[in-house]
Amino acid sequence: MKLTFSAIIAVCIALAEAVPSAKRDMECKSTGRSGRLIGHNSATGAKSIFEFDSTDNLSTLHEVLKTDQEFEFYSCKAPSNEFAGAGFGAAFGQIRSKKDPDMCVTSGSIVIGSKDKGEPEFLFINNGRVTLEKCAKDGMTLRRQWFAASQGVPQCPPTVSLLGYQSDVPQNFIGINKDGTAHLEANLYKNMDEYFYLARDVSDSCK
């Protein structure tokens, strides 16, 4: 039986898609972008400052009046094609503690986009709370640590967004739980105003 050229191409594509994403070394370096973790409401100009503190034996992110905790954005090469990472002027990688660069900001939620444009799927870890965890090099933990930092605009620092896998919905808004801990959110219904920043400060006019 002879195969047509189109059939051969189709077989090749199917075989390529069946092969798992090749793993690569995740080389990371500091971008020099550093500061505090800040939420800024673009509608009211209000700012929220956050720091990590111990809750239920976890280092969880809380809203505070002031903090001396600082973090730095590390640009990393994606360890596989599963991870998102494309955009002019943006950096992709991890938000690391300046005091201990082995510890990374880690989301407690993942929003998986629907292929048929239906409702997305939500995964929650540690009740959705943002935690400070050992920096990962691959897998589910890195998925929750894989951020993008925008280029920023004059007078406004870059926003940061959890990207995770290419199939995930970006989460670039921060919210407060009833216990005072913080969680990240995707702006699914276009009703969110509090953007997530890594900055020394954020001007009221930003976003």
mmCIF file of C-alpha atoms in Angstrom:
data_model
loop_
_atom_site.group_PDB
_atom_site.id
_atom_site.type_symbol
_atom_site.label_atom_id
_atom_site.label_comp_id
_atom_site.label_asym_id
_atom_site.label_seq_id
_atom_site.Cartn_x
_atom_site.Cartn_y
_atom_site.Cartn_z
ATOM 1 C CA MET A 1 0.000 0.000 0.000
ATOM 2 C CA LYS A 2 1.359 3.371 -1.011
ATOM 3 C CA LEU A 3 0.992 6.365 1.276
ATOM 4 C CA THR A 4 0.310 9.791 -0.156
ATOM 5 C CA PHE A 5 2.551 12.696 0.746
ATOM 6 C CA SER A 6 -0.242 14.175 2.913
ATOM 7 C CA ALA A 7 -0.643 10.893 4.782
ATOM 8 C CA ILE A 8 3.091 10.717 5.474
ATOM 9 C CA ILE A 9 3.058 14.265 6.834
ATOM 10 C CA ALA A 10 0.064 13.443 9.045
ATOM 11 C CA VAL A 11 1.862 10.391 10.466
ATOM 12 C CA CYS A 12 4.986 12.446 11.179
ATOM 13 C CA ILE A 13 2.963 15.111 12.988
ATOM 14 C CA ALA A 14 1.161 12.485 15.064
ATOM 15 C CA LEU A 15 4.454 10.865 16.055
ATOM 16 C CA ALA A 16 5.967 14.239 16.974
ATOM 17 C CA GLU A 17 3.002 15.126 19.145
ATOM 18 C CA ALA A 18 3.237 11.769 20.901
ATOM 19 C CA VAL A 19 6.846 12.396 21.954
ATOM 20 C CA PRO A 20 7.105 14.063 25.396
ATOM 21 C CA SER A 21 8.557 17.572 25.542
ATOM 22 C CA ALA A 22 12.350 17.438 25.650
ATOM 23 C CA LYS A 23 13.787 18.471 29.001
ATOM 24 C CA ARG A 24 16.390 21.235 29.064
ATOM 25 C CA ASP A 25 18.656 22.705 31.722
ATOM 26 C CA MET A 26 16.938 25.666 33.382
ATOM 27 C CA GLU A 27 19.578 28.387 33.388
ATOM 28 C CA CYS A 28 18.558 31.355 35.542
ATOM 29 C CA LYS A 29 20.088 34.780 36.059
ATOM 30 C CA SER A 30 18.984 37.895 37.876
ATOM 31 C CA THR A 31 17.335 40.561 35.755
ATOM 32 C CA GLY A 32 18.070 43.284 38.298
ATOM 33 C CA ARG A 33 14.340 43.887 38.754
ATOM 34 C CA SER A 34 13.721 43.804 42.480
ATOM 35 C CA GLY A 35 11.528 45.267 45.195
ATOM 36 C CA ARG A 36 8.600 44.478 47.447
ATOM 37 C CA LEU A 37 5.501 42.497 46.570
ATOM 38 C CA ILE A 38 2.753 45.093 46.047
ATOM 39 C CA GLY A 39 -0.866 45.030 44.968
ATOM 40 C CA HIS A 40 -2.156 48.208 43.315
ATOM 41 C CA ASN A 41 -5.802 48.959 42.609
ATOM 42 C CA SER A 42 -5.988 50.770 39.284
ATOM 43 C CA ALA A 43 -9.503 52.076 39.998
ATOM 44 C CA THR A 44 -8.878 53.629 43.428
ATOM 45 C CA GLY A 45 -5.081 54.018 43.527
ATOM 46 C CA ALA A 46 -4.980 52.040 46.803
ATOM 47 C CA LYS A 47 -1.892 49.932 47.475
ATOM 48 C CA SER A 48 -1.430 46.727 49.462
ATOM 49 C CA ILE A 49 1.977 45.609 50.750
ATOM 50 C CA PHE A 50 2.719 41.935 51.355
ATOM 51 C CA GLU A 51 5.249 39.811 53.207
ATOM 52 C CA PHE A 52 5.681 36.136 54.022
ATOM 53 C CA ASP A 53 4.966 34.879 57.535
ATOM 54 C CA SER A 54 4.377 31.454 59.066
ATOM 55 C CA THR A 55 0.831 30.028 58.952
ATOM 56 C CA ASP A 56 0.024 26.329 59.522
ATOM 57 C CA ASN A 57 3.748 25.503 59.185
ATOM 58 C CA LEU A 58 3.828 27.231 55.804
ATOM 59 C CA SER A 59 5.431 30.527 54.820
ATOM 60 C CA THR A 60 2.344 32.296 53.448
ATOM 61 C CA LEU A 61 1.896 35.754 51.947
ATOM 62 C CA HIS A 62 0.030 38.269 54.151
ATOM 63 C CA GLU A 63 -1.027 41.880 53.780
ATOM 64 C CA VAL A 64 0.982 44.148 56.120
ATOM 65 C CA LEU A 65 1.456 47.867 56.719
ATOM 66 C CA LYS A 66 5.170 47.786 55.914
ATOM 67 C CA THR A 67 7.899 45.268 55.178
ATOM 68 C CA ASP A 68 11.624 44.984 54.628
ATOM 69 C CA GLN A 69 11.301 41.759 52.631
ATOM 70 C CA GLU A 70 12.597 42.144 49.081
ATOM 71 C CA PHE A 71 12.448 39.889 46.057
ATOM 72 C CA GLU A 72 14.212 39.714 42.710
ATOM 73 C CA PHE A 73 13.104 38.463 39.303
ATOM 74 C CA TYR A 74 15.282 35.754 37.759
ATOM 75 C CA SER A 75 15.044 35.158 34.028
ATOM 76 C CA CYS A 76 15.150 31.430 33.248
ATOM 77 C CA LYS A 77 15.175 29.177 30.219
ATOM 78 C CA ALA A 78 12.035 27.038 30.197
ATOM 79 C CA PRO A 79 12.920 23.411 30.991
ATOM 80 C CA SER A 80 10.440 22.148 28.387
ATOM 81 C CA ASN A 81 7.940 23.367 25.804
ATOM 82 C CA GLU A 82 5.126 22.885 28.330
ATOM 83 C CA PHE A 83 6.010 26.190 29.964
ATOM 84 C CA ALA A 84 4.758 29.498 28.612
ATOM 85 C CA GLY A 85 7.266 32.071 27.470
ATOM 86 C CA ALA A 86 6.830 34.408 24.532
ATOM 87 C CA GLY A 87 6.401 38.148 24.395
ATOM 88 C CA PHE A 88 8.395 41.200 23.349
ATOM 89 C CA GLY A 89 10.147 42.862 26.273
ATOM 90 C CA ALA A 90 8.928 40.427 28.926
ATOM 91 C CA ALA A 91 11.123 38.266 31.153
ATOM 92 C CA PHE A 92 10.122 34.738 32.154
ATOM 93 C CA GLY A 93 11.219 32.827 35.228
ATOM 94 C CA GLN A 94 11.014 32.946 39.021
ATOM 95 C CA ILE A 95 10.539 35.560 41.757
ATOM 96 C CA ARG A 96 13.199 34.761 44.362
ATOM 97 C CA SER A 97 13.856 36.027 47.864
ATOM 98 C CA LYS A 98 16.825 38.432 47.956
ATOM 99 C CA LYS A 99 17.699 37.091 51.405
ATOM 100 C CA ASP A 100 17.587 33.448 50.256
ATOM 101 C CA PRO A 101 17.656 33.045 46.446
ATOM 102 C CA ASP A 102 16.830 29.342 46.816
ATOM 103 C CA MET A 103 13.285 30.279 47.904
ATOM 104 C CA CYS A 104 10.627 31.265 45.355
ATOM 105 C CA VAL A 105 7.197 32.912 45.349
ATOM 106 C CA THR A 106 4.767 30.043 44.680
ATOM 107 C CA SER A 107 1.114 30.349 43.680
ATOM 108 C CA GLY A 108 -1.508 28.251 45.443
ATOM 109 C CA SER A 109 -3.736 28.182 42.369
ATOM 110 C CA ILE A 110 -3.603 27.109 38.746
ATOM 111 C CA VAL A 111 -6.225 28.109 36.183
ATOM 112 C CA ILE A 112 -6.325 25.739 33.224
ATOM 113 C CA GLY A 113 -7.849 27.157 30.061
ATOM 114 C CA SER A 114 -10.662 25.291 28.357
ATOM 115 C CA LYS A 115 -9.949 24.050 24.816
ATOM 116 C CA ASP A 116 -13.573 24.580 23.785
ATOM 117 C CA LYS A 117 -13.776 28.078 25.344
ATOM 118 C CA GLY A 118 -15.949 26.808 28.179
ATOM 119 C CA GLU A 119 -15.351 27.364 31.890
ATOM 120 C CA PRO A 120 -11.699 26.923 32.954
ATOM 121 C CA GLU A 121 -10.569 24.316 35.466
ATOM 122 C CA PHE A 122 -9.184 25.409 38.841
ATOM 123 C CA LEU A 123 -6.535 23.607 40.893
ATOM 124 C CA PHE A 124 -5.862 24.735 44.465
ATOM 125 C CA ILE A 125 -2.862 23.874 46.633
ATOM 126 C CA ASN A 126 -2.518 25.034 50.264
ATOM 127 C CA ASN A 127 -6.062 26.441 50.077
ATOM 128 C CA GLY A 128 -5.012 28.692 47.201
ATOM 129 C CA ARG A 129 -2.601 30.723 49.324
ATOM 130 C CA VAL A 130 0.635 32.170 47.924
ATOM 131 C CA THR A 131 3.592 30.525 49.673
ATOM 132 C CA LEU A 132 7.384 30.805 49.747
ATOM 133 C CA GLU A 133 8.841 27.455 48.736
ATOM 134 C CA LYS A 134 12.094 25.895 47.574
ATOM 135 C CA CYS A 135 12.765 26.915 43.989
ATOM 136 C CA ALA A 136 11.933 24.065 41.615
ATOM 137 C CA LYS A 137 13.529 23.107 38.302
ATOM 138 C CA ASP A 138 10.596 21.304 36.714
ATOM 139 C CA GLY A 139 7.182 19.775 37.329
ATOM 140 C CA MET A 140 4.102 21.009 39.148
ATOM 141 C CA THR A 141 5.961 23.187 41.666
ATOM 142 C CA LEU A 142 7.782 25.059 38.907
ATOM 143 C CA ARG A 143 4.440 25.439 37.149
ATOM 144 C CA ARG A 144 3.285 27.397 40.229
ATOM 145 C CA GLN A 145 6.531 29.431 40.263
ATOM 146 C CA TRP A 146 6.732 30.298 36.546
ATOM 147 C CA PHE A 147 6.099 34.045 36.215
ATOM 148 C CA ALA A 148 6.408 36.756 33.598
ATOM 149 C CA ALA A 149 7.562 40.304 34.320
ATOM 150 C CA SER A 150 6.329 42.880 31.824
ATOM 151 C CA GLN A 151 8.619 45.499 30.326
ATOM 152 C CA GLY A 152 6.877 48.267 32.255
ATOM 153 C CA VAL A 153 6.204 51.795 31.066
ATOM 154 C CA PRO A 154 7.678 55.185 32.013
ATOM 155 C CA GLN A 155 6.947 55.997 35.684
ATOM 156 C CA CYS A 156 5.380 52.559 36.253
ATOM 157 C CA PRO A 157 7.221 49.378 37.280
ATOM 158 C CA PRO A 158 6.570 46.050 35.544
ATOM 159 C CA THR A 159 3.616 43.936 36.592
ATOM 160 C CA VAL A 160 4.190 40.253 37.305
ATOM 161 C CA SER A 161 1.908 37.398 36.239
ATOM 162 C CA LEU A 162 1.877 33.705 36.998
ATOM 163 C CA LEU A 163 2.078 31.946 33.618
ATOM 164 C CA GLY A 164 2.675 28.273 34.397
ATOM 165 C CA TYR A 165 2.082 25.974 31.430
ATOM 166 C CA GLN A 166 1.068 27.213 28.001
ATOM 167 C CA SER A 167 -2.395 25.747 28.645
ATOM 168 C CA ASP A 168 -2.840 27.855 31.809
ATOM 169 C CA VAL A 169 -4.605 31.209 32.111
ATOM 170 C CA PRO A 170 -2.237 33.981 33.371
ATOM 171 C CA GLN A 171 -2.874 35.242 36.892
ATOM 172 C CA ASN A 172 -1.730 38.848 37.328
ATOM 173 C CA PHE A 173 -4.088 40.038 40.056
ATOM 174 C CA ILE A 174 -3.747 39.576 43.799
ATOM 175 C CA GLY A 175 -6.573 39.163 46.291
ATOM 176 C CA ILE A 176 -6.966 38.835 50.066
ATOM 177 C CA ASN A 177 -8.490 35.799 51.779
ATOM 178 C CA LYS A 178 -10.624 36.029 54.915
ATOM 179 C CA ASP A 179 -7.653 34.983 57.076
ATOM 180 C CA GLY A 180 -5.515 37.824 55.696
ATOM 181 C CA THR A 181 -3.411 35.611 53.426
ATOM 182 C CA ALA A 182 -3.070 36.378 49.732
ATOM 183 C CA HIS A 183 -3.980 34.511 46.552
ATOM 184 C CA LEU A 184 -3.426 35.152 42.849
ATOM 185 C CA GLU A 185 -6.306 35.473 40.397
ATOM 186 C CA ALA A 186 -6.955 35.506 36.672
ATOM 187 C CA ASN A 187 -9.148 38.333 35.418
ATOM 188 C CA LEU A 188 -11.668 35.943 33.877
ATOM 189 C CA TYR A 189 -14.681 38.213 34.183
ATOM 190 C CA LYS A 190 -12.910 41.553 33.656
ATOM 191 C CA ASN A 191 -13.826 42.698 37.171
ATOM 192 C CA MET A 192 -10.406 42.749 38.837
ATOM 193 C CA ASP A 193 -8.489 45.940 39.577
ATOM 194 C CA GLU A 194 -5.587 45.014 41.873
ATOM 195 C CA TYR A 195 -2.524 44.255 39.760
ATOM 196 C CA PHE A 196 0.480 42.382 41.175
ATOM 197 C CA TYR A 197 3.824 44.246 41.159
ATOM 198 C CA LEU A 198 7.439 43.596 42.080
ATOM 199 C CA ALA A 199 8.538 47.148 42.860
ATOM 200 C CA ARG A 200 9.874 49.644 45.385
ATOM 201 C CA ASP A 201 6.636 51.577 45.011
ATOM 202 C CA VAL A 202 3.798 52.065 42.545
ATOM 203 C CA SER A 203 2.476 55.428 41.416
ATOM 204 C CA ASP A 204 -1.269 56.060 41.830
ATOM 205 C CA SER A 205 -1.495 56.691 38.084
ATOM 206 C CA CYS A 206 -0.217 53.229 37.096
ATOM 207 C CA LYS A 207 -2.614 50.858 35.305
#
